[in-house]
mmCIF file of C-alpha atoms in Angstrom:
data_model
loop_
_atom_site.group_PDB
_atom_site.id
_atom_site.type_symbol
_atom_site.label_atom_id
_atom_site.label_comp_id
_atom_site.label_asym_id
_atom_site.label_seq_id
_atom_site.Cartn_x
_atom_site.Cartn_y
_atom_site.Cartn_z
ATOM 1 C CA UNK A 29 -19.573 49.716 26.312
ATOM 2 C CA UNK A 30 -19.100 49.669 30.357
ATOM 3 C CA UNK A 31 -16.040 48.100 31.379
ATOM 4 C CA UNK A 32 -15.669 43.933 32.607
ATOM 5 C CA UNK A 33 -16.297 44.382 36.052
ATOM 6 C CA UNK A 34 -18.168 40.914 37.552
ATOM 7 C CA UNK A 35 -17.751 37.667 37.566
ATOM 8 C CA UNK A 36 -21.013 36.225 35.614
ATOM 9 C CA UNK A 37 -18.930 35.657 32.149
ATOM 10 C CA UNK A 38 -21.722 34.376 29.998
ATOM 11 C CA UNK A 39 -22.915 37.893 30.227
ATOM 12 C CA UNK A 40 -19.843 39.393 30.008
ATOM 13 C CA UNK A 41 -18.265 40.765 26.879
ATOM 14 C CA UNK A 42 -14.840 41.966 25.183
ATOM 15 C CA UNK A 43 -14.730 44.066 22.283
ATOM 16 C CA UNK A 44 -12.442 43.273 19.477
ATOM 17 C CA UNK A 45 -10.423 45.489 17.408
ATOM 18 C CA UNK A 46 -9.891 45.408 13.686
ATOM 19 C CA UNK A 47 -7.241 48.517 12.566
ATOM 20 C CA UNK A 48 -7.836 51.319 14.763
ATOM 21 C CA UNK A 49 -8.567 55.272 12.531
ATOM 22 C CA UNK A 50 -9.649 52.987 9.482
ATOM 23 C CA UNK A 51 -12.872 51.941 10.150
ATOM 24 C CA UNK A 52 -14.629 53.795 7.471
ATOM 25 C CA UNK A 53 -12.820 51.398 5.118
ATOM 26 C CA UNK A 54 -13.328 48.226 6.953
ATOM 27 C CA UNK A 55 -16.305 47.232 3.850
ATOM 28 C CA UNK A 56 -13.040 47.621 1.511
ATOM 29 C CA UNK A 57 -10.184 46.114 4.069
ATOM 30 C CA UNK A 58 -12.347 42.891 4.057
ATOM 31 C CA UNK A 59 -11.666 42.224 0.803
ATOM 32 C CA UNK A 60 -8.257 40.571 0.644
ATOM 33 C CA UNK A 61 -9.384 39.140 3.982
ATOM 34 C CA UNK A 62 -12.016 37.194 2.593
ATOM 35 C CA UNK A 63 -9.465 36.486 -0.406
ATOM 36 C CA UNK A 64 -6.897 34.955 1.807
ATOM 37 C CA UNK A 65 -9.344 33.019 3.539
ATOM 38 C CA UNK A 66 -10.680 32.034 0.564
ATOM 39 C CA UNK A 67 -7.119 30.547 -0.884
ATOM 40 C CA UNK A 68 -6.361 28.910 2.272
ATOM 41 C CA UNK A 69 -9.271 27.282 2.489
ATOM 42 C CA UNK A 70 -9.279 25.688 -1.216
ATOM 43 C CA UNK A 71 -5.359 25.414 -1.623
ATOM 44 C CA UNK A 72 -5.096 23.360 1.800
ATOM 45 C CA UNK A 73 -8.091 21.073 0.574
ATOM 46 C CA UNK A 74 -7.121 20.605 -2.983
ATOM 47 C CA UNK A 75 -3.607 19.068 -1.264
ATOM 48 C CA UNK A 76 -5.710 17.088 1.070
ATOM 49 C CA UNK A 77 -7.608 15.626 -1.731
ATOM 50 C CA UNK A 78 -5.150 15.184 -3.945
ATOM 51 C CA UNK A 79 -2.768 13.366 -1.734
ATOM 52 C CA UNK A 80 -5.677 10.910 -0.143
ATOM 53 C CA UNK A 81 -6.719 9.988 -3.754
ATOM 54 C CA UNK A 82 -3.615 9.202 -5.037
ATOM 55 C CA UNK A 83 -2.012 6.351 -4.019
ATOM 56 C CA UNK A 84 1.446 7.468 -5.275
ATOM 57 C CA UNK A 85 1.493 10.454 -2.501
ATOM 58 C CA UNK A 86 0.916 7.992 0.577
ATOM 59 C CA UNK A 87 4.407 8.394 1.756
ATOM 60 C CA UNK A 88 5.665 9.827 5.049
ATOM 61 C CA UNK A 89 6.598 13.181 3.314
ATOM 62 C CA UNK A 90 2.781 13.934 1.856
ATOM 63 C CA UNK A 91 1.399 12.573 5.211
ATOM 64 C CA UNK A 92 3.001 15.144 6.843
ATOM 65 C CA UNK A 93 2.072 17.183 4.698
ATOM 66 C CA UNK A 94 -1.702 16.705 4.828
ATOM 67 C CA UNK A 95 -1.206 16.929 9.010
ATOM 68 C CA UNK A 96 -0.120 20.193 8.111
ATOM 69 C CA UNK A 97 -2.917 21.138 6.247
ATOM 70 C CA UNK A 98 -5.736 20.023 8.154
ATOM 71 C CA UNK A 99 -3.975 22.404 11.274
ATOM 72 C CA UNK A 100 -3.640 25.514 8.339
ATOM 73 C CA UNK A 101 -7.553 24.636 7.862
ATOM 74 C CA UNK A 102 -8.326 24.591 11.239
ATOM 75 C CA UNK A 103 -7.009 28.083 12.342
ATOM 76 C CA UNK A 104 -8.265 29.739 9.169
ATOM 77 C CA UNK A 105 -11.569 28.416 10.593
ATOM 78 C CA UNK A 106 -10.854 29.297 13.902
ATOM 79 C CA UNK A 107 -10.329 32.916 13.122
ATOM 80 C CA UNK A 108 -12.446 33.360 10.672
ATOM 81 C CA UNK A 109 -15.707 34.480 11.877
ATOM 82 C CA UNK A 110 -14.223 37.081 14.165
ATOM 83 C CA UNK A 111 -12.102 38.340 11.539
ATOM 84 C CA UNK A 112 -14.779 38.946 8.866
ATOM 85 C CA UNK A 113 -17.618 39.683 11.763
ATOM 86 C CA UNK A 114 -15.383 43.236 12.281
ATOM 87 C CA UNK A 115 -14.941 44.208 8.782
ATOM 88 C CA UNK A 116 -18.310 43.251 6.960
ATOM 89 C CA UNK A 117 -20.866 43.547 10.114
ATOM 90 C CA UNK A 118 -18.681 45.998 12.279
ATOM 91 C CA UNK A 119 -19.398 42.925 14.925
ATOM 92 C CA UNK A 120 -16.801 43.140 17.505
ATOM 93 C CA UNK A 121 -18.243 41.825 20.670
ATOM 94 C CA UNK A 122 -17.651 38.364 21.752
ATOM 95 C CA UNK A 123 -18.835 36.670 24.689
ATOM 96 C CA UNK A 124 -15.999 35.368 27.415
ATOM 97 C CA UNK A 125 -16.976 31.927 26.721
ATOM 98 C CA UNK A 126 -16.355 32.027 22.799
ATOM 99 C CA UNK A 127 -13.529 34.135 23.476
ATOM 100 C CA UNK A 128 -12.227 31.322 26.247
ATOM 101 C CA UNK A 129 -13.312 28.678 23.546
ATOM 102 C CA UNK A 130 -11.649 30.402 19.830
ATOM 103 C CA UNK A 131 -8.160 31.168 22.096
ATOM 104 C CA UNK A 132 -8.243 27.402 22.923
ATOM 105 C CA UNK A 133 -8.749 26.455 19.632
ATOM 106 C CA UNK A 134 -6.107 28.726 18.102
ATOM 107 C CA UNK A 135 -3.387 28.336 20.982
ATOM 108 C CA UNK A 136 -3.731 24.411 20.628
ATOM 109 C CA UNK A 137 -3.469 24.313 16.685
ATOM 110 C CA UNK A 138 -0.365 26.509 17.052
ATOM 111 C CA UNK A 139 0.912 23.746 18.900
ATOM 112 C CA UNK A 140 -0.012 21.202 17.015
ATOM 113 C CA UNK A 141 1.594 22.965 13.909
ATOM 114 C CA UNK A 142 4.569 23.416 15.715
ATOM 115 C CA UNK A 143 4.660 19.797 16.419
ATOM 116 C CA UNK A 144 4.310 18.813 12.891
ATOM 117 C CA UNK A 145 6.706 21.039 11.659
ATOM 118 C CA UNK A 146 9.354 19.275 14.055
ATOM 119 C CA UNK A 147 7.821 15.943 12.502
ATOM 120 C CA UNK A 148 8.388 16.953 8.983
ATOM 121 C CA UNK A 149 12.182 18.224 10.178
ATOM 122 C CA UNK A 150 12.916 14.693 11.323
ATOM 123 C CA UNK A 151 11.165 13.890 7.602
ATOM 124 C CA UNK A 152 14.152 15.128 5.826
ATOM 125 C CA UNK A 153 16.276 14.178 8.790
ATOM 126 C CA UNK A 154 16.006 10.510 8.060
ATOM 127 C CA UNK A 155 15.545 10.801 3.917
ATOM 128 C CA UNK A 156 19.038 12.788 4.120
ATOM 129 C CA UNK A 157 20.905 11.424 6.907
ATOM 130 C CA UNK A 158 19.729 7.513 6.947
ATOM 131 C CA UNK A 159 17.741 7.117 3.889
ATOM 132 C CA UNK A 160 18.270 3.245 3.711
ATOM 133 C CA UNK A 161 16.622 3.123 6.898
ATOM 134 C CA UNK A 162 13.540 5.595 5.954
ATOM 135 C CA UNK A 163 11.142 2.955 5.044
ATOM 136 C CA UNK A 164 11.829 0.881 8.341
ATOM 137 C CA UNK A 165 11.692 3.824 10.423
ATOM 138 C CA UNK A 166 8.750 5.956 8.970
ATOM 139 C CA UNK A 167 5.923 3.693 8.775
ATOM 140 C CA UNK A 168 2.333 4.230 8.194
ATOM 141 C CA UNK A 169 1.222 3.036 12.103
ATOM 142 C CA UNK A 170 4.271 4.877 13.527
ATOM 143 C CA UNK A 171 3.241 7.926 11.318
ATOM 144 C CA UNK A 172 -0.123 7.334 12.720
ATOM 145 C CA UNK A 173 1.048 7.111 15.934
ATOM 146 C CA UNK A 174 3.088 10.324 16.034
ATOM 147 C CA UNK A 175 -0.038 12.332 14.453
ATOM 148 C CA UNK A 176 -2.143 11.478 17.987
ATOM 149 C CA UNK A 177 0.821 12.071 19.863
ATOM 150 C CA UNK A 178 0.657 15.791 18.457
ATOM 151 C CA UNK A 179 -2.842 16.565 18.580
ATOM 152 C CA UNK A 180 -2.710 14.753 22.634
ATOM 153 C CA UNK A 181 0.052 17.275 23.204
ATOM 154 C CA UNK A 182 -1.616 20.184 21.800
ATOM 155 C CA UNK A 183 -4.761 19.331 23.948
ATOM 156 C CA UNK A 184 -3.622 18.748 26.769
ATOM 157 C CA UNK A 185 -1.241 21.655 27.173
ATOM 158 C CA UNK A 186 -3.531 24.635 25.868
ATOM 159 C CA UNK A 187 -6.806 22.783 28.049
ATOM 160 C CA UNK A 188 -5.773 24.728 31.207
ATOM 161 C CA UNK A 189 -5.633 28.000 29.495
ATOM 162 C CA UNK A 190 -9.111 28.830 29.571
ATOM 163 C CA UNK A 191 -9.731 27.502 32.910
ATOM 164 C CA UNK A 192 -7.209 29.742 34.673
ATOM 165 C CA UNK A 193 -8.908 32.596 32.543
ATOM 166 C CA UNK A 194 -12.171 31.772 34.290
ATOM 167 C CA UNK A 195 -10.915 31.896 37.764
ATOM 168 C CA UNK A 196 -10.216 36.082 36.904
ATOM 169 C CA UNK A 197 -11.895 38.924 37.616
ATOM 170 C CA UNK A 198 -11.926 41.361 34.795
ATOM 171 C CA UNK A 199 -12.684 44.918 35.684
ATOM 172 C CA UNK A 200 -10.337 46.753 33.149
ATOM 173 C CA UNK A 201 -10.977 47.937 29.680
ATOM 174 C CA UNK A 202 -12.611 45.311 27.827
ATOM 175 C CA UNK A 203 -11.088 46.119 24.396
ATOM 176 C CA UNK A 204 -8.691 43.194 23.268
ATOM 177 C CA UNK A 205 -5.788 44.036 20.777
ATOM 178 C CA UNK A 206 -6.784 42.067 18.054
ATOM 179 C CA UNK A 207 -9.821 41.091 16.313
ATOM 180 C CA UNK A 208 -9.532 37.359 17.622
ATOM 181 C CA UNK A 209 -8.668 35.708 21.658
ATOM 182 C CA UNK A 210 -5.503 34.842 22.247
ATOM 183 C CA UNK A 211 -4.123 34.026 25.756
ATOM 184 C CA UNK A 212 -1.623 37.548 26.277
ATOM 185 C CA UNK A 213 -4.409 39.742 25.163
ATOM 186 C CA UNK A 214 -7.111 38.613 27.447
ATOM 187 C CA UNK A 215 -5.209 38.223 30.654
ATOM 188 C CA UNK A 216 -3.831 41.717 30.869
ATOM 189 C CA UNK A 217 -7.452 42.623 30.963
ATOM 190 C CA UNK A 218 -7.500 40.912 34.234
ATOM 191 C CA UNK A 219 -7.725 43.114 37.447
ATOM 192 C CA UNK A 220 -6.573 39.970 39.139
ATOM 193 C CA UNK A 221 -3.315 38.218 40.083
ATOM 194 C CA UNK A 222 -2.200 37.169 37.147
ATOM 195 C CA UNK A 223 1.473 35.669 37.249
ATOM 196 C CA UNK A 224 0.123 31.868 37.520
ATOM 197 C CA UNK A 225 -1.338 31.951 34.204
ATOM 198 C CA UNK A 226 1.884 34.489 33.119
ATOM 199 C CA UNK A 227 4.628 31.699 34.134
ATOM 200 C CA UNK A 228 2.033 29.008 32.631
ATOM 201 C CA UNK A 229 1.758 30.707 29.325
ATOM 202 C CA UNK A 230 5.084 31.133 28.933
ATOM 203 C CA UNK A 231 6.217 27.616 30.003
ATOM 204 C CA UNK A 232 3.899 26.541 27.409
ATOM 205 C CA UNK A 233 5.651 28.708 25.031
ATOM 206 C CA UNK A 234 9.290 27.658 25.782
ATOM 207 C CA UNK A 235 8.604 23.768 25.999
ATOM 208 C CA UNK A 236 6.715 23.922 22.594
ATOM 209 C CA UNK A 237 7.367 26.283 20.438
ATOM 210 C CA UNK A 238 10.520 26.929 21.296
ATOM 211 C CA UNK A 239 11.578 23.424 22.319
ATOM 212 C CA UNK A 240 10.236 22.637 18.559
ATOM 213 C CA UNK A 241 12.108 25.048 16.891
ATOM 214 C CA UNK A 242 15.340 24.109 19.106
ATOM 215 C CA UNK A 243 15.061 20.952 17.882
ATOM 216 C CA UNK A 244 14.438 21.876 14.495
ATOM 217 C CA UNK A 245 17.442 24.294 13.673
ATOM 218 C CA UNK A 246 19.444 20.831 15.141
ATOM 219 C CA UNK A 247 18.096 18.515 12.838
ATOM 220 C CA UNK A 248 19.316 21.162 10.566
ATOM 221 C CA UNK A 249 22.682 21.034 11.685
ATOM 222 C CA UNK A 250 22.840 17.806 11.069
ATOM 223 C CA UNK A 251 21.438 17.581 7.726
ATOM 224 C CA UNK A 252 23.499 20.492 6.612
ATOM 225 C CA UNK A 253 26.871 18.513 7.817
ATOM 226 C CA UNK A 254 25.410 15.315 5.616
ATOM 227 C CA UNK A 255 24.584 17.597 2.876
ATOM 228 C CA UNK A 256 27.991 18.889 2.863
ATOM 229 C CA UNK A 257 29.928 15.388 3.114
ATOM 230 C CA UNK A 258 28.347 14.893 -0.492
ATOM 231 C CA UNK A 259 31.163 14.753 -2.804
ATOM 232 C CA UNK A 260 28.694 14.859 -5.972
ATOM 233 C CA UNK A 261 27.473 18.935 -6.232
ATOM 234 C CA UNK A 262 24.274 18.124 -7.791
ATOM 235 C CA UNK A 263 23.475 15.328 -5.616
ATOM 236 C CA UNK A 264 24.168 18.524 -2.963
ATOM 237 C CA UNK A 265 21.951 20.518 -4.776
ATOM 238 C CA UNK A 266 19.291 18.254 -4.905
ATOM 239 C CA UNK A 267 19.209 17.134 -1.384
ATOM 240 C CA UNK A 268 18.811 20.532 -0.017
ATOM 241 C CA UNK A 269 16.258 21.166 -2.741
ATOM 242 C CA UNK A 270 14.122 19.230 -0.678
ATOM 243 C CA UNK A 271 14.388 20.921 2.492
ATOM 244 C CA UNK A 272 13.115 24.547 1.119
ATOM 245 C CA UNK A 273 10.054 24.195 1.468
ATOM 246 C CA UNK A 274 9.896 22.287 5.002
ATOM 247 C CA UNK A 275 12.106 25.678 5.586
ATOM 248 C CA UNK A 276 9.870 28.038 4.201
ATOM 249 C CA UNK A 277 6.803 26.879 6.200
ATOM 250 C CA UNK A 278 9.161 26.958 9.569
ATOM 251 C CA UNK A 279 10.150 30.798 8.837
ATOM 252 C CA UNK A 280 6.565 31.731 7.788
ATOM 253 C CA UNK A 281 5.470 29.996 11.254
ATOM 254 C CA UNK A 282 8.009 30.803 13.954
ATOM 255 C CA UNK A 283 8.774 34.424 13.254
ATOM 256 C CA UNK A 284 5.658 36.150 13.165
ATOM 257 C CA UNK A 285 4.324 34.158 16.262
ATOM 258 C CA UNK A 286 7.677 34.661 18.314
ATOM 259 C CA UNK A 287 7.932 38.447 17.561
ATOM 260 C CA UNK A 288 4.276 38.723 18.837
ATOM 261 C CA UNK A 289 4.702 36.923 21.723
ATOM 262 C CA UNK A 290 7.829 38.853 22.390
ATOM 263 C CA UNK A 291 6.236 42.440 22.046
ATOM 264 C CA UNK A 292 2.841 41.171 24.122
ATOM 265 C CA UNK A 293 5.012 40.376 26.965
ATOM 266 C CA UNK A 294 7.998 42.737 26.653
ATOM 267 C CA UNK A 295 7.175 45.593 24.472
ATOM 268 C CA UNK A 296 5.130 47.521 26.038
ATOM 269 C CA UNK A 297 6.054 50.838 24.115
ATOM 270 C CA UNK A 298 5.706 48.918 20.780
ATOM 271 C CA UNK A 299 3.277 50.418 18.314
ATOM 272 C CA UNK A 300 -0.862 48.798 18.346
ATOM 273 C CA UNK A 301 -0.550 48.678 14.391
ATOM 274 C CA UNK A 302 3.098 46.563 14.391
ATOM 275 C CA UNK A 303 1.039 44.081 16.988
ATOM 276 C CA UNK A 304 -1.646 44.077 14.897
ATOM 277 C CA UNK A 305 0.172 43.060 11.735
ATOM 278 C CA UNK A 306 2.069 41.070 13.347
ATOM 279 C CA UNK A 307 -0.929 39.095 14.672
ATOM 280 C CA UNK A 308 -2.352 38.959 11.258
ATOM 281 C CA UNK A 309 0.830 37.581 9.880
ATOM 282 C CA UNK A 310 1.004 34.729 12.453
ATOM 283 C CA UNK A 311 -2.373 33.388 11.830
ATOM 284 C CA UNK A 312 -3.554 34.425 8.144
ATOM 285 C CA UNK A 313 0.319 33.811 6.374
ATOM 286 C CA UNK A 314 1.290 30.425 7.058
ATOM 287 C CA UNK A 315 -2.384 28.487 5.643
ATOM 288 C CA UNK A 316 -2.026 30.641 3.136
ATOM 289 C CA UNK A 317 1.509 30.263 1.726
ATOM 290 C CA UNK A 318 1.951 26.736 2.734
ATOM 291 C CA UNK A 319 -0.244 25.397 0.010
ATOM 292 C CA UNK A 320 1.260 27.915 -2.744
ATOM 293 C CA UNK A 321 4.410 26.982 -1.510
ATOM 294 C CA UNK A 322 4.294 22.918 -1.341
ATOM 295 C CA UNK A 323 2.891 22.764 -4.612
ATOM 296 C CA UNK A 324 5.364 25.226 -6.521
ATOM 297 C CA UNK A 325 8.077 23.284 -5.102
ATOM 298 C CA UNK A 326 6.645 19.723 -4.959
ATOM 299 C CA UNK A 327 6.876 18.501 -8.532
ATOM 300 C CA UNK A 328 4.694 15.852 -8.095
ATOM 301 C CA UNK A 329 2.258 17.414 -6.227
ATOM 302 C CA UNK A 330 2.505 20.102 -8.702
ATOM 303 C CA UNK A 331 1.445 17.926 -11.282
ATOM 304 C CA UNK A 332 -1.213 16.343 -10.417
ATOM 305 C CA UNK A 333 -2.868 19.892 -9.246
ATOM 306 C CA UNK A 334 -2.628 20.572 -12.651
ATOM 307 C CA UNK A 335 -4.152 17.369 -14.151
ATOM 308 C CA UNK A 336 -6.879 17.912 -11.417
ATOM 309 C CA UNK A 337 -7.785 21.144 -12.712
ATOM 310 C CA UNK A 338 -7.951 20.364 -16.540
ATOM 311 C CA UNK A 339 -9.531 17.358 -16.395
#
């Protein structure tokens, strides 16, 4: 395949990369690929259904909850045709404009993720630190209202990403890293200028993710000072108890994706397989544990999984 070299993208193409030296057993990698996807897919819906047809799980917590799950379903969806196209069809070219259009997608859900993890910090925030004023504060419309103020965000940040893309010329290898777009891949293909769209992406980075996750380690803070106040140790207990799993779904989000950004830019003598794992991890993990991980902790949610599934 000749390299990028003009400027006509919709006839243009990049070649993605599944795990380089194992391509014989791509037929057989595929498998817990199309597994995970699989689990995602039907663990984040069974929540969604669950909690929007039972009227005892419209509270702020499950709302959040369900925001959380339509983003999981959203990048499993995203990355799921590339993903599978490599290892069942061997299909690794993608046009500029779907690659433009799937890194949108994915670089905006991260966001919006990001911003409803922060949501679901300020959750427990409340419940912990101020619970007589939870009802007052976390209403439906105001929940409502913060939802569209994360998906706005999300838009409107990632939007110019695949714009500046455009404006490049790419005459370099064509062959991304990983077998889906993301923004650090594709513009180090670029035989253009490409700092701009370098000191966009990561501005973007630093005033969401890790403005999020700033603001989320605070909240923290402050919980964990309330929590320890608590003269009663099981009341302790049981108030922290409802932070692990808002805390496993940050950890399963923020450290995959902030190690790979870290090595894309930085570590340039970092191994292709640790970036490629690493890329896996940051999109295929978190839809897939957040489900498992919600309902083995959520005793109500639990619950009514389980009358779902034997009635």
């Amino acid at each position: 395949m000749s390299a990028v070299n003009d400027t006509k993208f919709n006839s243009a193409v990049f070649l993605l990369t599944g795990i380089p030296g194992k391509e014989d057993v791509h037929l057989w990698i595929s498998i817990p690929f199309c597994l995970m996807y699989v689990i995602s897919i039907v663990g984040n819906s069974v929540i969604l259904f669950i909690i929007k047809t039972d009227p005892s799980l419209h509270e702020p917590m499950y709302i959040f909850l369900s925001m959380l799950a339509i983003t999981d379903l959203g990048l499993s969806i995203s990355t799921m045709p590339t993903t599978l196209g490599i290892y069942l069809f061997n299909s690794r070219e993608i046009s500029l404009d779907a690659c433009f259009s799937q890194l949108f997608f994915i670089h905006m859900l991260e966001c919006i993720e990001s911003s409803v993890l922060l949501l679901m910090a300020f959750d427990r925030f409340i419940a912990i630190c101020d619970p007589l004023r939870y009802a007052s504060i976390l209403t439906l419309p105001r929940i409502d209202k913060m939802g569209l103020v994360c998906v706005l965000r999300g838009v409107a940040i990632m939007l110019p990403l695949p714009f500046l893309l455009q404006q490049f010329q790419y005459c370099q290898s064509n062959v991304l890293s990983h077998c889906y777009c993301i923004n650090q891949d594709v513009m180090k293909l670029a035989c253009s200028d490409i700092r701009i769209n370098s000191i966009y992406g990561l501005s973007v980075t630093l005033l969401t993710e890790g403005l999020d996750s700033l603001l989320i380690f605070l909240s923290y803070v402050m919980i964990l000072k309330t929590v320890l106040s608590i003269t009663s140790h099981v009341e302790c207990l049981r108030a922290l108890n409802t932070c692990v799993s808002h805390l496993c779904a940050v950890l399963l989000f923020y450290t995959p994706m902030i190690g790979l950004s870290v090595i894309h830019r930085w570590g340039k003598g970092t191994s292709s397989l640790i970036k490629i794992l690493l890329g896996y991890i940051s999109l295929l993990v978190p839809p897939l544990m957040n489900p498992i991980v919600y309902s083995v902790k959520s005793k109500h949610l639990r619950v009514r999984i389980i009358r779902m599934f034997i009635k």
